[in-house]
Short mmCIF file of C-alpha atoms and ligand atoms in Angstrom, two decimals:
data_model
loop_
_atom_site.label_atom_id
_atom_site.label_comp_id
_atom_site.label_asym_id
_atom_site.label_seq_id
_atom_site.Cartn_x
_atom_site.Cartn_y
_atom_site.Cartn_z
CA UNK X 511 9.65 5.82 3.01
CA UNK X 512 11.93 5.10 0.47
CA UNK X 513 10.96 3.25 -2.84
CA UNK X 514 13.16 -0.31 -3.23
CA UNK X 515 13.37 0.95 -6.89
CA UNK X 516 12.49 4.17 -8.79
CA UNK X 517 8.66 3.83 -9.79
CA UNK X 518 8.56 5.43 -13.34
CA UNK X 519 5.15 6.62 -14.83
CA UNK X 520 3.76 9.28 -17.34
CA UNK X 521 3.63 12.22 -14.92
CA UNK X 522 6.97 11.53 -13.17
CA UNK X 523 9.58 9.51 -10.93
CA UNK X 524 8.88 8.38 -7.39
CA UNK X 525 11.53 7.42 -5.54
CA UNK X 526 9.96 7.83 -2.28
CA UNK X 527 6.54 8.00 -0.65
CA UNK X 528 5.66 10.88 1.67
CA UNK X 529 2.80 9.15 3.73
CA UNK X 530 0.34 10.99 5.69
CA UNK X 531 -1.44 9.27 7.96
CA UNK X 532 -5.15 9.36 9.76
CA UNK X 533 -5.10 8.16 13.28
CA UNK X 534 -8.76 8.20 14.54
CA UNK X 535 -8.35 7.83 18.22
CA UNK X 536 -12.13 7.51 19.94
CA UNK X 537 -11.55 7.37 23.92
CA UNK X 538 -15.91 7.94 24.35
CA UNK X 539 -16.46 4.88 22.75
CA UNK X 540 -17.30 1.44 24.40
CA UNK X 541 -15.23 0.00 24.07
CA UNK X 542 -11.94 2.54 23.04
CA UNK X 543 -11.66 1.87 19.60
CA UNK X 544 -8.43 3.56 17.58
CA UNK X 545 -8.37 3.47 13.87
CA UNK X 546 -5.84 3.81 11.24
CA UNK X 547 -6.48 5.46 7.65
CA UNK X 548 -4.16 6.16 4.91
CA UNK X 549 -4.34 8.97 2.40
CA UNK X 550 -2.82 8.06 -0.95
CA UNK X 551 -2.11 11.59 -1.97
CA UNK X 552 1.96 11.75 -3.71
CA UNK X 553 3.72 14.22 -3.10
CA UNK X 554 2.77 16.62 -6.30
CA UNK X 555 -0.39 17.14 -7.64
CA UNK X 556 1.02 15.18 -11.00
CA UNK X 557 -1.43 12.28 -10.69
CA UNK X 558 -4.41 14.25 -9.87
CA UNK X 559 -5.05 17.62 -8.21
CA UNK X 560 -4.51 16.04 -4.74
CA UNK X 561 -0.94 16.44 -3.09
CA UNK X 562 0.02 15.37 0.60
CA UNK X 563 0.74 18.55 1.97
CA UNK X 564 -2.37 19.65 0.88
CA UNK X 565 -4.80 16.84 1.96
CA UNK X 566 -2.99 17.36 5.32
CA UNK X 567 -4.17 21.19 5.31
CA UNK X 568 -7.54 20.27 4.03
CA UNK X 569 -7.78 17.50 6.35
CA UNK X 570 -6.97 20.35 9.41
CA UNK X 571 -8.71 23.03 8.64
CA UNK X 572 -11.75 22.04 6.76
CA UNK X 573 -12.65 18.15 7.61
CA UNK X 574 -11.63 17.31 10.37
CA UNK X 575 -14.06 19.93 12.37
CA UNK X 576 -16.83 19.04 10.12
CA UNK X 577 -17.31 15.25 11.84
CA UNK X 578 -16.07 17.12 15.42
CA UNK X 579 -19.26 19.27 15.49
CA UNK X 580 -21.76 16.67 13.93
CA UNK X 581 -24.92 17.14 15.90
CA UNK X 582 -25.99 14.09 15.69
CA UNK X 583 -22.74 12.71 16.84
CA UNK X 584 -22.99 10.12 20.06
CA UNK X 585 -19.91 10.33 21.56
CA UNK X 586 -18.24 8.72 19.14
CA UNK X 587 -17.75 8.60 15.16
CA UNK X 588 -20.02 6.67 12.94
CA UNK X 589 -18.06 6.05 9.70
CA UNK X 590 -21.62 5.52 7.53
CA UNK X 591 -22.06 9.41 8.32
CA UNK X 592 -18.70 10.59 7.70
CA UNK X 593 -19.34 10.99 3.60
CA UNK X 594 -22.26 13.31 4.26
CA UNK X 595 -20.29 15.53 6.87
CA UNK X 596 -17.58 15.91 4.81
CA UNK X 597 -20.06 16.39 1.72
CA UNK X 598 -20.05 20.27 1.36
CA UNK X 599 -16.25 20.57 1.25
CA UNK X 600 -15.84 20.59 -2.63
CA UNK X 601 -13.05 18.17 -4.06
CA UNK X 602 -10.13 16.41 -2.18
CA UNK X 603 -11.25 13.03 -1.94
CA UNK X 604 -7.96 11.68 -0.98
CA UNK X 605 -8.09 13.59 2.07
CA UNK X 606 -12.16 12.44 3.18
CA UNK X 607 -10.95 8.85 2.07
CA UNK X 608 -8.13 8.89 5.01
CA UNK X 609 -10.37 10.22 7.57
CA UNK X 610 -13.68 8.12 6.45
CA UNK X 611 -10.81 4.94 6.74
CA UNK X 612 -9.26 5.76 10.56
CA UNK X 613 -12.86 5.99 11.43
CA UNK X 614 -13.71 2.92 9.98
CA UNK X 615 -11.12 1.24 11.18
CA UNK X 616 -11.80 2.30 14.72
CA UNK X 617 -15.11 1.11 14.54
CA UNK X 618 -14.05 -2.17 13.43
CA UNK X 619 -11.60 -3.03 15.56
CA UNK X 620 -14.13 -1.94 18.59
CA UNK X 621 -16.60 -4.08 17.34
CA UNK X 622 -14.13 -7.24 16.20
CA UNK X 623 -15.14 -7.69 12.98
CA UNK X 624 -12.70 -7.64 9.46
CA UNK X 625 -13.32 -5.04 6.21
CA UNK X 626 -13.65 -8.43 4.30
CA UNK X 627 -16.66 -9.62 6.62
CA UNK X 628 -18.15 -6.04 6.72
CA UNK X 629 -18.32 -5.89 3.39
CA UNK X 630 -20.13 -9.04 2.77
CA UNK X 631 -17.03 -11.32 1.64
CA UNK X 632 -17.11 -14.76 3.04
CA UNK X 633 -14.50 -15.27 5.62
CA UNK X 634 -15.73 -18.09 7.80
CA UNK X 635 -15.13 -20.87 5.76
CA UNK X 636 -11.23 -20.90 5.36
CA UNK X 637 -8.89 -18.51 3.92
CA UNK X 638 -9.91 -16.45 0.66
CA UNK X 639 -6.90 -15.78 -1.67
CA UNK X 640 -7.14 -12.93 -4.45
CA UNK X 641 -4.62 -12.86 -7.82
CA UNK X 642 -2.19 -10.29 -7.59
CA UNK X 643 -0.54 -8.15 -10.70
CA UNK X 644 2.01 -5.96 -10.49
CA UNK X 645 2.19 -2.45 -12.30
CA UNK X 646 5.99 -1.99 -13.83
CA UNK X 647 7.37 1.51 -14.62
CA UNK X 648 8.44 3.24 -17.68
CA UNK X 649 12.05 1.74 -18.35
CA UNK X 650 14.50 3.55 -20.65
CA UNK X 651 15.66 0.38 -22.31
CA UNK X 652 13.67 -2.65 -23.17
CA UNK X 653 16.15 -4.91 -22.16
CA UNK X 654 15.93 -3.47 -18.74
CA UNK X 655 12.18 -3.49 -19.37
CA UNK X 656 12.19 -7.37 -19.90
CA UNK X 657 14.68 -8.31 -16.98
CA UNK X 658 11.98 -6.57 -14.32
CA UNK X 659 9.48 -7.79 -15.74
CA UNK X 660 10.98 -11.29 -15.77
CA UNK X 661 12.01 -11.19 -12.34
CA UNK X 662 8.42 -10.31 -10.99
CA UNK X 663 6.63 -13.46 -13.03
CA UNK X 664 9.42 -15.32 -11.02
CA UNK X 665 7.76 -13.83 -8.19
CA UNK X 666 5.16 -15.21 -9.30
CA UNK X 667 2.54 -12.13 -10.00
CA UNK X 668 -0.78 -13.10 -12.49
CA UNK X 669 -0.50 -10.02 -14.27
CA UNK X 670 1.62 -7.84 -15.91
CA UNK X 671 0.58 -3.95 -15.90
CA UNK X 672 2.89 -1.54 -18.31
CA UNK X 673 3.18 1.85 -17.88
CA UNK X 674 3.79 3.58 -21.33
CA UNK X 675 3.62 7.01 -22.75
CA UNK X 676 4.52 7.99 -26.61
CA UNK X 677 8.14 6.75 -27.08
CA UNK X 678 7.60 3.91 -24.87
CA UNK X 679 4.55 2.60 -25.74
CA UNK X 680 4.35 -0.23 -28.86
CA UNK X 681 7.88 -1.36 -28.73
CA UNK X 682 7.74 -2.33 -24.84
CA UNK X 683 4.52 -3.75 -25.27
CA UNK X 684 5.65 -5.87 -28.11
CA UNK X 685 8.73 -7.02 -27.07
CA UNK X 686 7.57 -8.06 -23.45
CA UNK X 687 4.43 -9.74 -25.03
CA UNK X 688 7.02 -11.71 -27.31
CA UNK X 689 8.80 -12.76 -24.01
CA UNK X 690 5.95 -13.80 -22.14
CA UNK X 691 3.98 -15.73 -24.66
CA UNK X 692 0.44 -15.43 -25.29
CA UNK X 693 -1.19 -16.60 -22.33
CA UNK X 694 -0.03 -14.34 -19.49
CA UNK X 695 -2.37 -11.74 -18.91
CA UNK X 696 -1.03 -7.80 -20.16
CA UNK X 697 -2.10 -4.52 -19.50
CA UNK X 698 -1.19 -1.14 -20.12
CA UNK X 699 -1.72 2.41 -18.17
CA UNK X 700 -1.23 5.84 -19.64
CA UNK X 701 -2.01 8.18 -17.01
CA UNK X 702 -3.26 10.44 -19.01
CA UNK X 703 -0.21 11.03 -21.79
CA UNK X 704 -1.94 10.35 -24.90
CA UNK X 705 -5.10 13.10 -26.80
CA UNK X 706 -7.79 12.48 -29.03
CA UNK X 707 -5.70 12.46 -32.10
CA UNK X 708 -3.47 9.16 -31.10
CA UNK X 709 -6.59 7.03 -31.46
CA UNK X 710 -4.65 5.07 -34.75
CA UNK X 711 -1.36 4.87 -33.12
CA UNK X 712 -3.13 3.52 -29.62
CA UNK X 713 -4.99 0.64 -32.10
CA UNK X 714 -1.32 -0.54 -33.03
CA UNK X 715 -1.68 -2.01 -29.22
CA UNK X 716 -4.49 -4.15 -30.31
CA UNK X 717 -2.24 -6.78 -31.68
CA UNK X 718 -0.63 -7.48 -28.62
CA UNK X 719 -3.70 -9.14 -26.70
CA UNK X 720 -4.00 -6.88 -23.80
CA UNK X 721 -6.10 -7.19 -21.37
CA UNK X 722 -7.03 -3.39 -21.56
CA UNK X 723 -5.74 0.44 -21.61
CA UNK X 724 -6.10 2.04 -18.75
CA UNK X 725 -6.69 6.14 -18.55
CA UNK X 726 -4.74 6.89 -21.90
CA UNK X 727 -6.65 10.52 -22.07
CA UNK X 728 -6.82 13.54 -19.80
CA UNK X 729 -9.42 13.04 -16.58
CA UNK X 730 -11.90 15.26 -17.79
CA UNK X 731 -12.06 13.72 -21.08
CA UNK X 732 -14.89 11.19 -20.96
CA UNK X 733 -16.34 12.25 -24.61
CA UNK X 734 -12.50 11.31 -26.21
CA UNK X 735 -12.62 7.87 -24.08
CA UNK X 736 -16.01 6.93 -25.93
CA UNK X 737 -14.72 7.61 -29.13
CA UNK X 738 -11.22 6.21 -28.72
CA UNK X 739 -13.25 2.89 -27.64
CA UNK X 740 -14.85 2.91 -30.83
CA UNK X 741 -11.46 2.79 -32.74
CA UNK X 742 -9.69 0.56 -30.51
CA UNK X 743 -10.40 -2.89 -29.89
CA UNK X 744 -8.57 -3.46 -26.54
CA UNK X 745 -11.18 -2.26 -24.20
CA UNK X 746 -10.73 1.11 -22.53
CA UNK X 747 -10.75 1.15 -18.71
CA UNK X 748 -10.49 4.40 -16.42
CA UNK X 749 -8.66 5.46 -13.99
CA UNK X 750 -8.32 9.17 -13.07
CA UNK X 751 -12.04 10.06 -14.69
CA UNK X 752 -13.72 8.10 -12.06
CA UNK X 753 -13.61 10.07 -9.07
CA UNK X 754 -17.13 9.28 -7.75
CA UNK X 755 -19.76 6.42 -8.28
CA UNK X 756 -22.10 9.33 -10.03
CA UNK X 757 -19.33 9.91 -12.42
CA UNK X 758 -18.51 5.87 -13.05
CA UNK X 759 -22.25 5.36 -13.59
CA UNK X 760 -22.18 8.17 -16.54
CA UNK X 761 -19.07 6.99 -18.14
CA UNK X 762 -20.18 3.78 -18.49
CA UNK X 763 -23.47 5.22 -19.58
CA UNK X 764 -21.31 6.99 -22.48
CA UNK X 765 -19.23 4.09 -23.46
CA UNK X 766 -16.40 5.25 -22.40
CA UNK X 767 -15.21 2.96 -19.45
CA UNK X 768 -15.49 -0.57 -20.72
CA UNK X 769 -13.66 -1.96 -17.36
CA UNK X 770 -13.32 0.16 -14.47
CA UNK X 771 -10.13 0.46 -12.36
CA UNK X 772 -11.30 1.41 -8.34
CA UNK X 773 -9.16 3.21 -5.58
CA UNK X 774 -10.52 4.23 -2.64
CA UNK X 775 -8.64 6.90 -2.04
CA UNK X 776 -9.64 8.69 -5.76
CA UNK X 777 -13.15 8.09 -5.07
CA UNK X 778 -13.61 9.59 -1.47
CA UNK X 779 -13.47 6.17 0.25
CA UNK X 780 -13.84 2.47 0.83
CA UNK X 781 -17.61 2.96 1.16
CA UNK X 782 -18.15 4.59 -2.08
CA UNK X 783 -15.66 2.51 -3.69
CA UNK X 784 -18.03 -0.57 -2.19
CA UNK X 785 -20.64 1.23 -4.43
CA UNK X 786 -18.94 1.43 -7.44
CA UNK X 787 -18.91 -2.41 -7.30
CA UNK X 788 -21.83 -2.92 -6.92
CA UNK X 789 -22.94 -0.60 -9.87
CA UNK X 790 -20.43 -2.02 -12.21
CA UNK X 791 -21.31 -5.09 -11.76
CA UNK X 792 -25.25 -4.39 -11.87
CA UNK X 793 -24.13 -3.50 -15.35
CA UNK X 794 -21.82 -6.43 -16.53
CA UNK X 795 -18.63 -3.67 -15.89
CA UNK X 796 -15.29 -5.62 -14.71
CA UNK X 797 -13.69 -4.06 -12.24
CA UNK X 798 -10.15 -4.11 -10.50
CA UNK X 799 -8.26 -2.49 -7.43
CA UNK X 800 -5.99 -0.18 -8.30
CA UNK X 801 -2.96 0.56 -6.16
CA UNK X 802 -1.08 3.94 -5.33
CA UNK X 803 1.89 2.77 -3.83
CA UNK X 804 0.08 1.87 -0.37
CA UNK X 805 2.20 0.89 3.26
CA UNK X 806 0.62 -2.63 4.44
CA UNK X 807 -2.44 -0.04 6.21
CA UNK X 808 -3.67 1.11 2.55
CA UNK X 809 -2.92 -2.43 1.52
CA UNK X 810 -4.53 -4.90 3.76
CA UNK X 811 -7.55 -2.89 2.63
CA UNK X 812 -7.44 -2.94 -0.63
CA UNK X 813 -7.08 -6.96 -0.43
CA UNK X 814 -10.03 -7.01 1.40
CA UNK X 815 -11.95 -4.83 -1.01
CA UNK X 816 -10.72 -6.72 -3.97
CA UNK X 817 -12.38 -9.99 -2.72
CA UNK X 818 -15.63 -8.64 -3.90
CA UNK X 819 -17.49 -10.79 -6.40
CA UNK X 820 -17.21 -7.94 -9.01
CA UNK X 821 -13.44 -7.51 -8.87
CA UNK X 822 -13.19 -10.04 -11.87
CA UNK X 823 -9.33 -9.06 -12.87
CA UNK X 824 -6.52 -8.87 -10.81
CA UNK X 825 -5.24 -5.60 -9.13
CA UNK X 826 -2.74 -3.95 -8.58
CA UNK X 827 -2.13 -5.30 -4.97
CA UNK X 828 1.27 -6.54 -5.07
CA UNK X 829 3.63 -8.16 -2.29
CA UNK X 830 4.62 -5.32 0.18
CA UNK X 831 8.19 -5.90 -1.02
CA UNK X 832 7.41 -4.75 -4.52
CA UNK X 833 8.03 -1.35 -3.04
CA UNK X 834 9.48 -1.60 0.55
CA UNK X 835 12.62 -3.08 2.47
CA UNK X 836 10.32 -2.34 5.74
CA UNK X 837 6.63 -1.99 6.18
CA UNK X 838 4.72 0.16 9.09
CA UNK X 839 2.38 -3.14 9.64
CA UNK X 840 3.23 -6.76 11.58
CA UNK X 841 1.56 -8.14 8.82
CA UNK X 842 2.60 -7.10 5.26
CA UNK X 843 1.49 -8.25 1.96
CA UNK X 844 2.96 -11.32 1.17
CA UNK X 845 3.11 -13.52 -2.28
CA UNK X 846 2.39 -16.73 -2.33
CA UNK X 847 1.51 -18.79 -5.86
CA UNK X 848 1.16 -15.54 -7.22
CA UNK X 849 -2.13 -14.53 -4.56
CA UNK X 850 -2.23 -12.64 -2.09
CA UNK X 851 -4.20 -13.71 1.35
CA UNK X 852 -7.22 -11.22 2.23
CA UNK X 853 -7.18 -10.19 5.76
CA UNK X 854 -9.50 -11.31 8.38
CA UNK X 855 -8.16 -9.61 11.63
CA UNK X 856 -10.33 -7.03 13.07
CA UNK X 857 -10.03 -3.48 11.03
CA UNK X 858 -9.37 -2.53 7.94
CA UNK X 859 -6.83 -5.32 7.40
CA UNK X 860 -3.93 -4.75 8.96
CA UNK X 861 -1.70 -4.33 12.44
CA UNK X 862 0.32 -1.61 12.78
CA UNK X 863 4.44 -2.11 14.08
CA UNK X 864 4.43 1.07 16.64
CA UNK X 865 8.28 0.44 15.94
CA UNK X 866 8.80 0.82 12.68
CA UNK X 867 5.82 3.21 12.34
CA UNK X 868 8.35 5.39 14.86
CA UNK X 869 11.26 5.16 12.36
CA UNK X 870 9.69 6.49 9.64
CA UNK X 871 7.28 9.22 11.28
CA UNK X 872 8.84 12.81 10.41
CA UNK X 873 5.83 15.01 12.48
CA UNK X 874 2.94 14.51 14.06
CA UNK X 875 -0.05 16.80 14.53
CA UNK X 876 -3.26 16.29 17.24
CA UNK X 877 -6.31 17.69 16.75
CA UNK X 878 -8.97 17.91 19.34
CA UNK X 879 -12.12 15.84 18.65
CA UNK X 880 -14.50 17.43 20.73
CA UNK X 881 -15.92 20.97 19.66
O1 OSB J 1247 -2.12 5.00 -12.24
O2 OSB J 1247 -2.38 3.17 -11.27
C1 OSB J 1247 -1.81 4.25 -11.34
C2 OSB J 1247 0.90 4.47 -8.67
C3 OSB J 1247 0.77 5.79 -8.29
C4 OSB J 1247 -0.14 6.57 -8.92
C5 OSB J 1247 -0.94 6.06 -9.92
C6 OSB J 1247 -0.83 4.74 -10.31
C7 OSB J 1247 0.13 3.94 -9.69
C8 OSB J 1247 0.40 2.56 -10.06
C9 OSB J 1247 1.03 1.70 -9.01
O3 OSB J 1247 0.23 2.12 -11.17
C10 OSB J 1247 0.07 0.77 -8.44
C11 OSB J 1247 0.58 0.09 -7.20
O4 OSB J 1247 0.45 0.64 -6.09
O5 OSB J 1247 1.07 -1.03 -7.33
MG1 MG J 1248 -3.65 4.08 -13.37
#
C-alpha cells in the first residue's frame, strides 16, 4: 500500500507498506467465527530483526502447526492458549502477534463483544475518545520540517513526535519547539541512532521541554539507557528494548525505561501488551501506544488498547489518512478535535472492505487447520 508521503526515520525511508495479513477462519466453531490479525513486520529487518517475508515463513512453517495440533484444542482456537503454543519457537514476535490477533478476533466477533470491553475499558456508557499524536519523519530542511508539522496541528493532533538522528536532532527540535510555543506537548524518537558516548550532546534536548526520548540507544542496550537517564533530564522511554513484559519489568527495575512505549506486535501480542499495562502502571510507569504504520485492522486495535487507564500520554494512533489515500477497513481512523474514537463493534476494532482489501492483495496462501 503506498505511503501518502515518504515516512523518514533513523534506519531508513518507507514509502510503502508490504502488509501481511492473518486471516483466522474457524468453520468448527459455534457459531463460525473469522478473525483478522495484522503483523507489523516492514519490509527489512531495519527496525528490528523481524521482516515480512520472514514472519510469513515463520508464520508457515513453524506457528501455524503449533496451534493446529494443540491437544487440548476443542474444535476451535482459544486465543488465551495461543502464547503458550507458540512459546517454544524462539523470537519473532511480530509473527505470534498476527496469529494470536486473527484468533482473537475470531473469537470476538463469535461471541459479540469489542477488544475495548474485553479488556476491561468501559464502553457502555457513551463513546470513549483517546488523544492522538502523530510521529513526523526526518526532514532534510527545517523549513520543510515546520510546514508538516504545522499542517498536522491544523489537523488537529495533541502531540508532536520527532524523529531525529545526529545531524537532525537539536536544530529541528529547537526550531519546531520555537514554532509551537511552550505548551504543545513534544517528543522525540531515535530508533536506536545514538551510543553511550552522546549522553552530553542528547542533554542539549533538555531545554526544549520534551515530553521524553524515545529508544535513542541500540535494543540490547538497557545498561547505557540507565546511565544516559542519569545525565539527561528528559525522561528516557523505550521502544525496541521492550520486547516482552519480563524484559519491561527489568528495565524499569534498572532505571532505564522511565516511560514505556507498547506495540503489540514487538511484544508478541495484544495480550501481553495488556500485561505490560498493567505492570507499568503497578509501578507508577506511563505508558503509550506506539504505532508501526498500521491499515485501520492494526489500528482499530491499538485505539482500543490505548483506552486503558495506564496509557497516560498520547500515542501514536493517528487518523488513517496520516498514511493512506485508501484503507482495507469500512471504518478507518478518523480525527476529530484532535481524538480519535475507540471502537466498540465486535472484534478487534475494525470491519474489513472485502473491496478494497481485493485491490491491494498481491498473494494469498491457505493453510489447513486441522492436523
Ligand atoms: O519507532 O515508533 C517507531 C514506524 C515504523 C517503525 C517504527 C516506528 C514508527 C513510527 C510511526 O514512529 C508510528 C505510526 O505508526 O504512526
Ligand atoms: Mg519508536
Amino acid at each position: 500500500m503506498p505511503l501518502v508521503t515518504p515516512f523518514r526515520t533513523s534506519f531508513g525511508t518507507e514509502t510503502s507498506r508490504d502488509i501481511l495479513l492473518v486471516r483466522a477462519i474457524v468453520a468448527s466453531g459455534s457459531p463460525d467465527a473469522d478473525g483478522w490479525g495484522e503483523c507489523v513486520a516492514l519490509a527489512q529487518p531495519t527496525y528490528s530483526a523481524e521482516y515480512v517475508d520472514g514472519a510469513q515463513h515463520v508464520l508457515e512453517h513453524h506457528l501455524v502447526g503449533r496451534l493446529v495440533d494443540d491437544p487440548e484444542r476443542d474444535g476451535g482456537f482459544d486465543a488465551a492458549r495461543v502464547a503458550g503454543r507458540l512459546a517454544p519457537v524462539h523470537g519473532h514476535p511480530m509473527a505470534k502477534a498476527a496469529l494470536e490477533m486473527a484468533v482473537l478476533d475470531a473469537q470476538l466477533r463469535a461471541a459479540g463483544r469489542s477488544f475495548a470491553a474485553h479488556i476491561g475499558v468501559d464502553v457502555d456508557h457513551g463513546p470513549v475518545r483517546i488523544p492522538s499524536g502523530v510521529s513526523v519523519g526526518i526532514h532534510d530542511s527545517v523549513d520543510d520540517l515546520l510546514r508538516t508539522v504545522s499542517g498536522y496541528l491544523e489537523d488537529g493532533y495533541v502531540r508532536i513526535k520527532l524523529k531525529i538522528e545526529p545531524g537532525a536532532d537539536v536544530d529541528h527540535v529547537a526550531a519546531v519547539r520555537a514554532m509551537i510555543g511552550p505548551d504543545t506537548p513534544l517528543q522525540v524518537d531515535a530508533n536506536t541512532a545514538y551510543r553511550r558516548t552522546d549522553g552530553s550532546h542528547l542533554a542539549r534536548l533538555d531545554e526544549y521541554d520534551l515530553l521524553l526520548v524515545e529508544q535513542p540507544l541500540p535494543e540490547e542496550d538497557i545498561v547505557g539507557h540507565a546511565r544516559l537517564a542519569e545525565e539527561v533530564v528528559t525522561p528516557i522511554c523505550l521502544d525496541e528494548s521492550l520486547v516482552s513484559a519480563a524484559t519491561t519489568q527489568d528495565a524499569i527495575e534498572l532505571g532505564a525505561c522511565e516511560i514505556a512505549n507498547i506495540k503489540p506486535g514487538r511484544v508478541g501480542g495484544y495480550l501481553e501488551a495488556v500485561r505490560i499495562h498493567d505492570l507499568c502502571r503497578a509501578r507508577g510507569i506511563p505508558v503509550w501506544c506506539g504505532g508501526m504504520i498500521e491499515t485501520g485492522i492494526g489500528r482499530g486495535a491499538n485505539a482500543s488498547l490505548a483506552a486503558l487507564p495506564g496509557f497516560e500520554l498520547p500515542g501514536d494512533i493517528s487518523a488513517s489518512n496520516r498514511f493512506y489515500a485508501r484503507d482495507v477497513v469500512v471504518d478507518p481512523i478518523t480525527l476529530d478535535g484532535g481524538h480519535v474514537t475507540v471502537p466498540t463493534t465486535p472484534g478487534m476494532g475494525f470491519g474489513v472492505d472485502p473491496g478494497a482489501m481485493d485491490d491491494v492483495t498481491t498473494a494469498s496462501t491457505t493453510l489447513p487447520t486441522t492436523p
